[in-house]
Amino acid sequence: MEASHTEVRTPTARWRNKNLICTVSVPVLLACSSAWSQPGERSGVSAMMEEVTITARKVEEGLQDAPISVTAFTGDGLEARGMENIEDVGAVTPNLSYQNNAGAGGSSSVATVYIRGVGQRDFLGTIDNGVGFYIDEVYIARTVGATVDLVDVDRIEVLRGPQGTLFGRNNVGGAMAIYSKRPTDDFEGYADASFGTDNMQRFKLMVSGPITDDLKGNFSVVDASQEGYVDRPDGTDTGDDNQTAARGGLLWDGSDAFEVHLTADYSTEEENGPAFLLVESGASLASGFGAFYNNAVPGACPYPAGLTASDPACFNDQWTSDDANYGTWDNYSNTDTWGTTLRAKWFINDNLTLKSITAYRDLDSEFTRDADSSPLLVTHFYDTFETEQYSQEFQLQGSALGGDLDWIAGLYYFKEEGNNTNILDFAIANFYSSNDFTTESEAIYAQGTWHASDKLDFTLGLRYTQEDKSFDPYQYVISSNIGYNSGDLVVPPGVYTTDASEVTPMVNASYHITDELMAYATYSEGFRSGGFAQRIFPPLGYVPSFDPEYVDSYEIGLKYDSASQPLVINFAAFTMDYTDIQVASQSEGYVGLFEDNIGNAEITGFELEMKWAMTDSLFMELGTGYTDAEYTRIDIQAPLVAAITTDSEFDHVPEWTANLSLAQDFSFENGSLLTARLSGSYHTAFYNNVANTESIKTPEVDIWDLTLGWSSPSDAYTLDLGVKNLTDEQYILSGYASSSIGLESVVLDRGRQWFASARYSF
């Protein structure tokens, strides 16, 4: 059977310092009290110091034993750090940028994820993710719906660098893997309620335990809501939260040789859309949509007189604002996702195991945005996005040569079918676009680790992938003010296809210099298959396509795990050759973005992470990451123009990221425990689009959070109080800009928030 995924690392007695309770750097949070006893074996900070057992290499091993760059957190560790959503992981993981980025369409649940400078800018079905996203070993194809609440999570693993062998499926930047908790042998559960800023309400329920002697189950549900923070004239407030998610599982392990684990999940979101604010109307651009609209309105609006006109019939900077959105068209974001996974494991003998992973997932979303943020019809977006995916994977795992060789081999099949329908309602014209897409991927892979000695290991992995894609667009003009006729096709009808096949190797060597210190070196390759540009106007007469992109990565690392005190330090340095980069860029005179291979780049950097339990009751955690991403060659073909040069900066990639956390336990004489935690995250400024538009640039920012958590002697009752963004920083979270349309919009952070939560565990 599978082993437990967590192991508590309790600080040893020699590292206790009972006099530090009132003298450490956290006493500003609380005053000392004579009611506090000396720290004992119970420790609130122990959850953050847990050693995580990971499966990043498809085998169970300790985080410190895995010769790869990976950050991992247990479910208890996530709760101890106050993390409620997958986005929160980005603040504590070096060189990871996880952003809820609505883009042009206005979905509230689109993730933009970058690891070491490689990621994905759009949710379209014709484009693949640069960072793989997995739930219970199942690849999630689309970034719509990827802002996941962390409920009943066993652990999260963030793998950095190309994952071209064991994970595959175009993971050129890395992978994020979420694993759910398995049903427990004994009956247990909890009920949790939280309240906070802007009428935030979050309710959770989890139960787990035996159903029969051989069958166990678990079920969890969360219902979350919060009012928005940008008002509209119709009384709605954008930036709100309104979602419900449920997950359940059944585990049959009645045989020593066989087990079956069935899981299912469902989530629904019905929200008013992201909190966009218009910061630039673009009316000063003679070729922009604002100028076109003003020229079409009789009276005082024609360019350039309309630039400063106060007439509400004119579109100009009177509609820009730093706290309100004046749009009156529909603005909402609805998403429903569900899926089921069947994992069967056959323990053939002590040295051989066969595993099957069968999964189906369904996504149905509808979202719309009044992009001009005014009562006028300048730019409106409407989307429906529907996909279904099926995957099947077989893994055969074993050992040979008397245990000196551990190996795994697998077969993988994936198929996705979907449709993205757009209605684009512009000042210049109206368009209808219905786009069917399919992706089919097949792969065979193998990886083996040879234990050459007690200290030296060599690992070799290889994967062959074949991918086939099709694109069937039906796009036409509804009406036009610029010379096109109703019914004119934007692109020629037909089914367009592309395919790619690639062999991606991985070579790794690790050496235990001492019992505490390990060094490793890795060479790995990854690729992301090509696709098609979907949003095009004026008509081109053909459908633009793009080719695969490639990443070759070189990495060295050190992992230190002290035998004499609870201290771990991990370091990794890397350099990557990034070729035929897929970039969605704006072309002057065209509406929408053209995805194309624009050239090459070189990316170098490092990550440093440390966790240290300085005493039984005092814990420190820190991390820092550096990414230097530079374009080395730009090769852009018509109809694109050179909006990107070798001087351009990568978008969504801060040069520096850092995080720091201090946690202190205060034990009371009655056995209850209070834990105070101060945490901060920092990143340098970064652009939110390829064109490096200054007005939507996310600035350099550091955010501090404070939490106080109390637990009863039996841990049956817990209370938490906290403040997020203590200094009330107002900064740009994400943004959208179009040089052709002329609009520039941003989403700001909500600002300082407080919360209080209570839990009863049974």
PDB file of N, CA and C in Angstrom, residues 490-570:
ATOM      1  N   VAL A 490     -13.924  35.770 -42.234  1.00  0.00           N
ATOM      2  CA  VAL A 490     -12.656  36.311 -41.743  1.00  0.00           C
ATOM      3  C   VAL A 490     -11.502  35.417 -42.168  1.00  0.00           C
ATOM      4  N   VAL A 491     -11.700  34.115 -42.088  1.00  0.00           N
ATOM      5  CA  VAL A 491     -10.709  33.151 -42.580  1.00  0.00           C
ATOM      6  C   VAL A 491     -11.429  32.115 -43.422  1.00  0.00           C
ATOM      7  N   PRO A 492     -10.732  31.501 -44.354  1.00  0.00           N
ATOM      8  CA  PRO A 492     -11.369  30.478 -45.183  1.00  0.00           C
ATOM      9  C   PRO A 492     -11.838  29.306 -44.336  1.00  0.00           C
ATOM     10  N   PRO A 493     -13.022  28.766 -44.596  1.00  0.00           N
ATOM     11  CA  PRO A 493     -13.493  27.607 -43.826  1.00  0.00           C
ATOM     12  C   PRO A 493     -12.663  26.372 -44.153  1.00  0.00           C
ATOM     13  N   GLY A 494     -12.692  25.410 -43.254  1.00  0.00           N
ATOM     14  CA  GLY A 494     -11.954  24.175 -43.464  1.00  0.00           C
ATOM     15  C   GLY A 494     -11.357  23.670 -42.170  1.00  0.00           C
ATOM     16  N   VAL A 495     -10.886  22.448 -42.202  1.00  0.00           N
ATOM     17  CA  VAL A 495     -10.230  21.847 -41.045  1.00  0.00           C
ATOM     18  C   VAL A 495      -8.727  21.904 -41.269  1.00  0.00           C
ATOM     19  N   TYR A 496      -8.043  22.613 -40.396  1.00  0.00           N
ATOM     20  CA  TYR A 496      -6.593  22.784 -40.510  1.00  0.00           C
ATOM     21  C   TYR A 496      -5.918  21.861 -39.491  1.00  0.00           C
ATOM     22  N   THR A 497      -4.832  21.248 -39.878  1.00  0.00           N
ATOM     23  CA  THR A 497      -4.163  20.278 -39.017  1.00  0.00           C
ATOM     24  C   THR A 497      -2.675  20.585 -38.897  1.00  0.00           C
ATOM     25  N   THR A 498      -2.124  20.149 -37.796  1.00  0.00           N
ATOM     26  CA  THR A 498      -0.679  20.214 -37.578  1.00  0.00           C
ATOM     27  C   THR A 498      -0.292  19.048 -36.695  1.00  0.00           C
ATOM     28  N   ASP A 499       0.940  18.622 -36.799  1.00  0.00           N
ATOM     29  CA  ASP A 499       1.407  17.521 -35.964  1.00  0.00           C
ATOM     30  C   ASP A 499       2.858  17.756 -35.587  1.00  0.00           C
ATOM     31  N   ALA A 500       3.273  17.076 -34.549  1.00  0.00           N
ATOM     32  CA  ALA A 500       4.652  17.185 -34.079  1.00  0.00           C
ATOM     33  C   ALA A 500       5.030  15.896 -33.380  1.00  0.00           C
ATOM     34  N   SER A 501       6.258  15.504 -33.502  1.00  0.00           N
ATOM     35  CA  SER A 501       6.796  14.366 -32.766  1.00  0.00           C
ATOM     36  C   SER A 501       8.173  14.746 -32.254  1.00  0.00           C
ATOM     37  N   GLU A 502       8.494  14.287 -31.058  1.00  0.00           N
ATOM     38  CA  GLU A 502       9.742  14.696 -30.450  1.00  0.00           C
ATOM     39  C   GLU A 502      10.196  13.654 -29.433  1.00  0.00           C
ATOM     40  N   VAL A 503      11.515  13.511 -29.317  1.00  0.00           N
ATOM     41  CA  VAL A 503      12.138  12.698 -28.286  1.00  0.00           C
ATOM     42  C   VAL A 503      12.779  13.647 -27.280  1.00  0.00           C
ATOM     43  N   THR A 504      12.407  13.527 -26.019  1.00  0.00           N
ATOM     44  CA  THR A 504      12.928  14.423 -24.985  1.00  0.00           C
ATOM     45  C   THR A 504      13.663  13.597 -23.925  1.00  0.00           C
ATOM     46  N   PRO A 505      14.970  13.787 -23.800  1.00  0.00           N
ATOM     47  CA  PRO A 505      15.755  13.044 -22.817  1.00  0.00           C
ATOM     48  C   PRO A 505      15.960  13.819 -21.521  1.00  0.00           C
ATOM     49  N   MET A 506      16.379  13.101 -20.504  1.00  0.00           N
ATOM     50  CA  MET A 506      16.795  13.685 -19.234  1.00  0.00           C
ATOM     51  C   MET A 506      17.926  12.843 -18.670  1.00  0.00           C
ATOM     52  N   VAL A 507      18.988  13.512 -18.232  1.00  0.00           N
ATOM     53  CA  VAL A 507      20.136  12.842 -17.623  1.00  0.00           C
ATOM     54  C   VAL A 507      20.427  13.529 -16.296  1.00  0.00           C
ATOM     55  N   ASN A 508      20.593  12.722 -15.247  1.00  0.00           N
ATOM     56  CA  ASN A 508      20.806  13.282 -13.915  1.00  0.00           C
ATOM     57  C   ASN A 508      21.839  12.444 -13.166  1.00  0.00           C
ATOM     58  N   ALA A 509      22.696  13.126 -12.435  1.00  0.00           N
ATOM     59  CA  ALA A 509      23.652  12.465 -11.554  1.00  0.00           C
ATOM     60  C   ALA A 509      23.606  13.147 -10.200  1.00  0.00           C
ATOM     61  N   SER A 510      23.608  12.352  -9.133  1.00  0.00           N
ATOM     62  CA  SER A 510      23.588  12.912  -7.784  1.00  0.00           C
ATOM     63  C   SER A 510      24.635  12.203  -6.935  1.00  0.00           C
ATOM     64  N   TYR A 511      25.213  12.963  -6.017  1.00  0.00           N
ATOM     65  CA  TYR A 511      26.282  12.424  -5.162  1.00  0.00           C
ATOM     66  C   TYR A 511      26.098  12.952  -3.744  1.00  0.00           C
ATOM     67  N   HIS A 512      26.072  12.037  -2.785  1.00  0.00           N
ATOM     68  CA  HIS A 512      25.970  12.414  -1.380  1.00  0.00           C
ATOM     69  C   HIS A 512      27.377  12.690  -0.851  1.00  0.00           C
ATOM     70  N   ILE A 513      27.715  13.960  -0.791  1.00  0.00           N
ATOM     71  CA  ILE A 513      29.036  14.365  -0.318  1.00  0.00           C
ATOM     72  C   ILE A 513      29.221  13.945   1.128  1.00  0.00           C
ATOM     73  N   THR A 514      28.201  14.156   1.939  1.00  0.00           N
ATOM     74  CA  THR A 514      28.145  13.675   3.320  1.00  0.00           C
ATOM     75  C   THR A 514      26.737  13.147   3.544  1.00  0.00           C
ATOM     76  N   ASP A 515      26.478  12.664   4.761  1.00  0.00           N
ATOM     77  CA  ASP A 515      25.124  12.214   5.068  1.00  0.00           C
ATOM     78  C   ASP A 515      24.134  13.371   5.043  1.00  0.00           C
ATOM     79  N   GLU A 516      24.641  14.599   5.159  1.00  0.00           N
ATOM     80  CA  GLU A 516      23.767  15.762   5.220  1.00  0.00           C
ATOM     81  C   GLU A 516      23.677  16.524   3.907  1.00  0.00           C
ATOM     82  N   LEU A 517      24.662  16.374   3.035  1.00  0.00           N
ATOM     83  CA  LEU A 517      24.778  17.226   1.855  1.00  0.00           C
ATOM     84  C   LEU A 517      24.801  16.387   0.576  1.00  0.00           C
ATOM     85  N   MET A 518      23.914  16.745  -0.347  1.00  0.00           N
ATOM     86  CA  MET A 518      23.860  16.083  -1.642  1.00  0.00           C
ATOM     87  C   MET A 518      24.039  17.131  -2.743  1.00  0.00           C
ATOM     88  N   ALA A 519      24.787  16.762  -3.781  1.00  0.00           N
ATOM     89  CA  ALA A 519      24.937  17.599  -4.966  1.00  0.00           C
ATOM     90  C   ALA A 519      24.382  16.839  -6.166  1.00  0.00           C
ATOM     91  N   TYR A 520      23.827  17.589  -7.133  1.00  0.00           N
ATOM     92  CA  TYR A 520      23.300  16.929  -8.323  1.00  0.00           C
ATOM     93  C   TYR A 520      23.475  17.827  -9.542  1.00  0.00           C
ATOM     94  N   ALA A 521      23.407  17.214 -10.692  1.00  0.00           N
ATOM     95  CA  ALA A 521      23.457  17.931 -11.970  1.00  0.00           C
ATOM     96  C   ALA A 521      22.463  17.278 -12.914  1.00  0.00           C
ATOM     97  N   THR A 522      21.761  18.107 -13.710  1.00  0.00           N
ATOM     98  CA  THR A 522      20.716  17.593 -14.597  1.00  0.00           C
ATOM     99  C   THR A 522      20.775  18.282 -15.952  1.00  0.00           C
ATOM    100  N   TYR A 523      20.608  17.499 -16.988  1.00  0.00           N
ATOM    101  CA  TYR A 523      20.337  18.035 -18.322  1.00  0.00           C
ATOM    102  C   TYR A 523      18.981  17.496 -18.747  1.00  0.00           C
ATOM    103  N   SER A 524      18.104  18.376 -19.206  1.00  0.00           N
ATOM    104  CA  SER A 524      16.775  17.947 -19.628  1.00  0.00           C
ATOM    105  C   SER A 524      16.290  18.780 -20.795  1.00  0.00           C
ATOM    106  N   GLU A 525      15.387  18.192 -21.557  1.00  0.00           N
ATOM    107  CA  GLU A 525      14.783  18.872 -22.702  1.00  0.00           C
ATOM    108  C   GLU A 525      13.271  18.817 -22.595  1.00  0.00           C
ATOM    109  N   GLY A 526      12.638  19.838 -23.142  1.00  0.00           N
ATOM    110  CA  GLY A 526      11.193  19.875 -23.217  1.00  0.00           C
ATOM    111  C   GLY A 526      10.753  20.577 -24.480  1.00  0.00           C
ATOM    112  N   PHE A 527       9.532  20.288 -24.919  1.00  0.00           N
ATOM    113  CA  PHE A 527       9.010  20.983 -26.091  1.00  0.00           C
ATOM    114  C   PHE A 527       7.519  21.223 -25.910  1.00  0.00           C
ATOM    115  N   ARG A 528       7.040  22.249 -26.592  1.00  0.00           N
ATOM    116  CA  ARG A 528       5.610  22.554 -26.641  1.00  0.00           C
ATOM    117  C   ARG A 528       5.198  22.573 -28.095  1.00  0.00           C
ATOM    118  N   SER A 529       4.220  21.755 -28.435  1.00  0.00           N
ATOM    119  CA  SER A 529       3.835  21.626 -29.839  1.00  0.00           C
ATOM    120  C   SER A 529       3.184  22.904 -30.354  1.00  0.00           C
ATOM    121  N   GLY A 530       3.104  23.022 -31.660  1.00  0.00           N
ATOM    122  CA  GLY A 530       2.580  24.227 -32.296  1.00  0.00           C
ATOM    123  C   GLY A 530       1.069  24.285 -32.287  1.00  0.00           C
ATOM    124  N   GLY A 531       0.524  25.235 -33.060  1.00  0.00           N
ATOM    125  CA  GLY A 531      -0.926  25.402 -33.107  1.00  0.00           C
ATOM    126  C   GLY A 531      -1.319  26.466 -34.097  1.00  0.00           C
ATOM    127  N   PHE A 532      -2.418  27.170 -33.797  1.00  0.00           N
ATOM    128  CA  PHE A 532      -2.993  28.120 -34.739  1.00  0.00           C
ATOM    129  C   PHE A 532      -3.367  29.422 -34.028  1.00  0.00           C
ATOM    130  N   ALA A 533      -3.270  30.539 -34.779  1.00  0.00           N
ATOM    131  CA  ALA A 533      -3.773  31.821 -34.302  1.00  0.00           C
ATOM    132  C   ALA A 533      -5.275  31.856 -34.511  1.00  0.00           C
ATOM    133  N   GLN A 534      -6.005  32.240 -33.480  1.00  0.00           N
ATOM    134  CA  GLN A 534      -7.466  32.167 -33.550  1.00  0.00           C
ATOM    135  C   GLN A 534      -8.118  33.524 -33.805  1.00  0.00           C
ATOM    136  N   ARG A 535      -7.591  34.595 -33.217  1.00  0.00           N
ATOM    137  CA  ARG A 535      -8.241  35.901 -33.296  1.00  0.00           C
ATOM    138  C   ARG A 535      -7.596  36.738 -34.390  1.00  0.00           C
ATOM    139  N   ILE A 536      -8.299  36.923 -35.486  1.00  0.00           N
ATOM    140  CA  ILE A 536      -7.726  37.611 -36.649  1.00  0.00           C
ATOM    141  C   ILE A 536      -8.754  38.582 -37.234  1.00  0.00           C
ATOM    142  N   PHE A 537      -8.329  39.802 -37.527  1.00  0.00           N
ATOM    143  CA  PHE A 537      -9.095  40.763 -38.332  1.00  0.00           C
ATOM    144  C   PHE A 537      -8.177  41.960 -38.597  1.00  0.00           C
ATOM    145  N   PRO A 538      -8.175  42.508 -39.819  1.00  0.00           N
ATOM    146  CA  PRO A 538      -8.951  42.162 -41.001  1.00  0.00           C
ATOM    147  C   PRO A 538      -8.611  40.780 -41.564  1.00  0.00           C
ATOM    148  N   PRO A 539      -9.458  40.288 -42.487  1.00  0.00           N
ATOM    149  CA  PRO A 539      -9.253  38.955 -43.045  1.00  0.00           C
ATOM    150  C   PRO A 539      -7.878  38.813 -43.699  1.00  0.00           C
ATOM    151  N   LEU A 540      -7.293  37.627 -43.516  1.00  0.00           N
ATOM    152  CA  LEU A 540      -5.985  37.340 -44.097  1.00  0.00           C
ATOM    153  C   LEU A 540      -6.064  36.437 -45.320  1.00  0.00           C
ATOM    154  N   GLY A 541      -7.137  35.671 -45.405  1.00  0.00           N
ATOM    155  CA  GLY A 541      -7.232  34.709 -46.499  1.00  0.00           C
ATOM    156  C   GLY A 541      -6.609  33.376 -46.166  1.00  0.00           C
ATOM    157  N   TYR A 542      -6.044  33.225 -44.958  1.00  0.00           N
ATOM    158  CA  TYR A 542      -5.489  31.951 -44.504  1.00  0.00           C
ATOM    159  C   TYR A 542      -5.469  31.966 -42.980  1.00  0.00           C
ATOM    160  N   VAL A 543      -5.246  30.817 -42.385  1.00  0.00           N
ATOM    161  CA  VAL A 543      -5.162  30.705 -40.934  1.00  0.00           C
ATOM    162  C   VAL A 543      -3.692  30.598 -40.545  1.00  0.00           C
ATOM    163  N   PRO A 544      -3.154  31.603 -39.846  1.00  0.00           N
ATOM    164  CA  PRO A 544      -1.747  31.533 -39.432  1.00  0.00           C
ATOM    165  C   PRO A 544      -1.518  30.388 -38.448  1.00  0.00           C
ATOM    166  N   SER A 545      -0.416  29.716 -38.591  1.00  0.00           N
ATOM    167  CA  SER A 545      -0.042  28.650 -37.666  1.00  0.00           C
ATOM    168  C   SER A 545       1.357  28.923 -37.118  1.00  0.00           C
ATOM    169  N   PHE A 546       1.733  28.181 -36.105  1.00  0.00           N
ATOM    170  CA  PHE A 546       3.072  28.330 -35.537  1.00  0.00           C
ATOM    171  C   PHE A 546       3.616  26.947 -35.190  1.00  0.00           C
ATOM    172  N   ASP A 547       4.930  26.869 -35.074  1.00  0.00           N
ATOM    173  CA  ASP A 547       5.631  25.603 -34.888  1.00  0.00           C
ATOM    174  C   ASP A 547       5.937  25.358 -33.414  1.00  0.00           C
ATOM    175  N   PRO A 548       6.455  24.182 -33.086  1.00  0.00           N
ATOM    176  CA  PRO A 548       6.825  23.900 -31.693  1.00  0.00           C
ATOM    177  C   PRO A 548       7.943  24.814 -31.197  1.00  0.00           C
ATOM    178  N   GLU A 549       8.020  24.952 -29.890  1.00  0.00           N
ATOM    179  CA  GLU A 549       9.143  25.630 -29.242  1.00  0.00           C
ATOM    180  C   GLU A 549       9.886  24.617 -28.377  1.00  0.00           C
ATOM    181  N   TYR A 550      11.161  24.946 -28.041  1.00  0.00           N
ATOM    182  CA  TYR A 550      12.022  23.979 -27.369  1.00  0.00           C
ATOM    183  C   TYR A 550      12.796  24.652 -26.243  1.00  0.00           C
ATOM    184  N   VAL A 551      13.040  23.886 -25.179  1.00  0.00           N
ATOM    185  CA  VAL A 551      13.869  24.339 -24.066  1.00  0.00           C
ATOM    186  C   VAL A 551      14.882  23.247 -23.732  1.00  0.00           C
ATOM    187  N   ASP A 552      16.158  23.615 -23.740  1.00  0.00           N
ATOM    188  CA  ASP A 552      17.232  22.745 -23.256  1.00  0.00           C
ATOM    189  C   ASP A 552      17.742  23.347 -21.951  1.00  0.00           C
ATOM    190  N   SER A 553      17.718  22.554 -20.884  1.00  0.00           N
ATOM    191  CA  SER A 553      18.017  23.080 -19.552  1.00  0.00           C
ATOM    192  C   SER A 553      19.220  22.374 -18.938  1.00  0.00           C
ATOM    193  N   TYR A 554      20.097  23.174 -18.322  1.00  0.00           N
ATOM    194  CA  TYR A 554      21.242  22.669 -17.577  1.00  0.00           C
ATOM    195  C   TYR A 554      21.103  23.167 -16.138  1.00  0.00           C
ATOM    196  N   GLU A 555      21.203  22.253 -15.179  1.00  0.00           N
ATOM    197  CA  GLU A 555      20.949  22.623 -13.783  1.00  0.00           C
ATOM    198  C   GLU A 555      21.929  21.913 -12.857  1.00  0.00           C
ATOM    199  N   ILE A 556      22.413  22.627 -11.859  1.00  0.00           N
ATOM    200  CA  ILE A 556      23.175  22.036 -10.773  1.00  0.00           C
ATOM    201  C   ILE A 556      22.514  22.440  -9.469  1.00  0.00           C
ATOM    202  N   GLY A 557      22.639  21.594  -8.450  1.00  0.00           N
ATOM    203  CA  GLY A 557      21.973  21.917  -7.203  1.00  0.00           C
ATOM    204  C   GLY A 557      22.634  21.288  -6.004  1.00  0.00           C
ATOM    205  N   LEU A 558      22.306  21.817  -4.837  1.00  0.00           N
ATOM    206  CA  LEU A 558      22.761  21.305  -3.550  1.00  0.00           C
ATOM    207  C   LEU A 558      21.553  21.181  -2.629  1.00  0.00           C
ATOM    208  N   LYS A 559      21.509  20.096  -1.847  1.00  0.00           N
ATOM    209  CA  LYS A 559      20.473  19.922  -0.846  1.00  0.00           C
ATOM    210  C   LYS A 559      21.138  19.543   0.481  1.00  0.00           C
ATOM    211  N   TYR A 560      20.842  20.350   1.487  1.00  0.00           N
ATOM    212  CA  TYR A 560      21.444  20.152   2.805  1.00  0.00           C
ATOM    213  C   TYR A 560      20.348  19.896   3.826  1.00  0.00           C
ATOM    214  N   ASP A 561      20.494  18.824   4.594  1.00  0.00           N
ATOM    215  CA  ASP A 561      19.547  18.466   5.644  1.00  0.00           C
ATOM    216  C   ASP A 561      20.356  18.144   6.899  1.00  0.00           C
ATOM    217  N   SER A 562      20.354  19.063   7.842  1.00  0.00           N
ATOM    218  CA  SER A 562      21.197  18.928   9.022  1.00  0.00           C
ATOM    219  C   SER A 562      20.755  17.743   9.873  1.00  0.00           C
ATOM    220  N   ALA A 563      21.730  16.982  10.341  1.00  0.00           N
ATOM    221  CA  ALA A 563      21.452  15.864  11.234  1.00  0.00           C
ATOM    222  C   ALA A 563      21.397  16.297  12.686  1.00  0.00           C
ATOM    223  N   SER A 564      21.891  17.489  12.990  1.00  0.00           N
ATOM    224  CA  SER A 564      21.991  17.926  14.370  1.00  0.00           C
ATOM    225  C   SER A 564      20.938  18.946  14.767  1.00  0.00           C
ATOM    226  N   GLN A 565      20.211  19.484  13.784  1.00  0.00           N
ATOM    227  CA  GLN A 565      19.158  20.443  14.091  1.00  0.00           C
ATOM    228  C   GLN A 565      18.170  20.456  12.941  1.00  0.00           C
ATOM    229  N   PRO A 566      16.934  20.919  13.182  1.00  0.00           N
ATOM    230  CA  PRO A 566      15.927  20.978  12.118  1.00  0.00           C
ATOM    231  C   PRO A 566      16.215  22.139  11.159  1.00  0.00           C
ATOM    232  N   LEU A 567      17.082  21.889  10.192  1.00  0.00           N
ATOM    233  CA  LEU A 567      17.490  22.907   9.232  1.00  0.00           C
ATOM    234  C   LEU A 567      17.678  22.262   7.872  1.00  0.00           C
ATOM    235  N   VAL A 568      17.008  22.793   6.860  1.00  0.00           N
ATOM    236  CA  VAL A 568      17.213  22.330   5.495  1.00  0.00           C
ATOM    237  C   VAL A 568      17.480  23.546   4.617  1.00  0.00           C
ATOM    238  N   ILE A 569      18.420  23.387   3.692  1.00  0.00           N
ATOM    239  CA  ILE A 569      18.771  24.445   2.743  1.00  0.00           C
ATOM    240  C   ILE A 569      18.891  23.812   1.365  1.00  0.00           C
ATOM    241  N   ASN A 570      18.194  24.358   0.396  1.00  0.00           N
ATOM    242  CA  ASN A 570      18.243  23.857  -0.973  1.00  0.00           C
ATOM    243  C   ASN A 570      18.651  24.983  -1.912  1.00  0.00           C
TER     244      ASN A 570
END
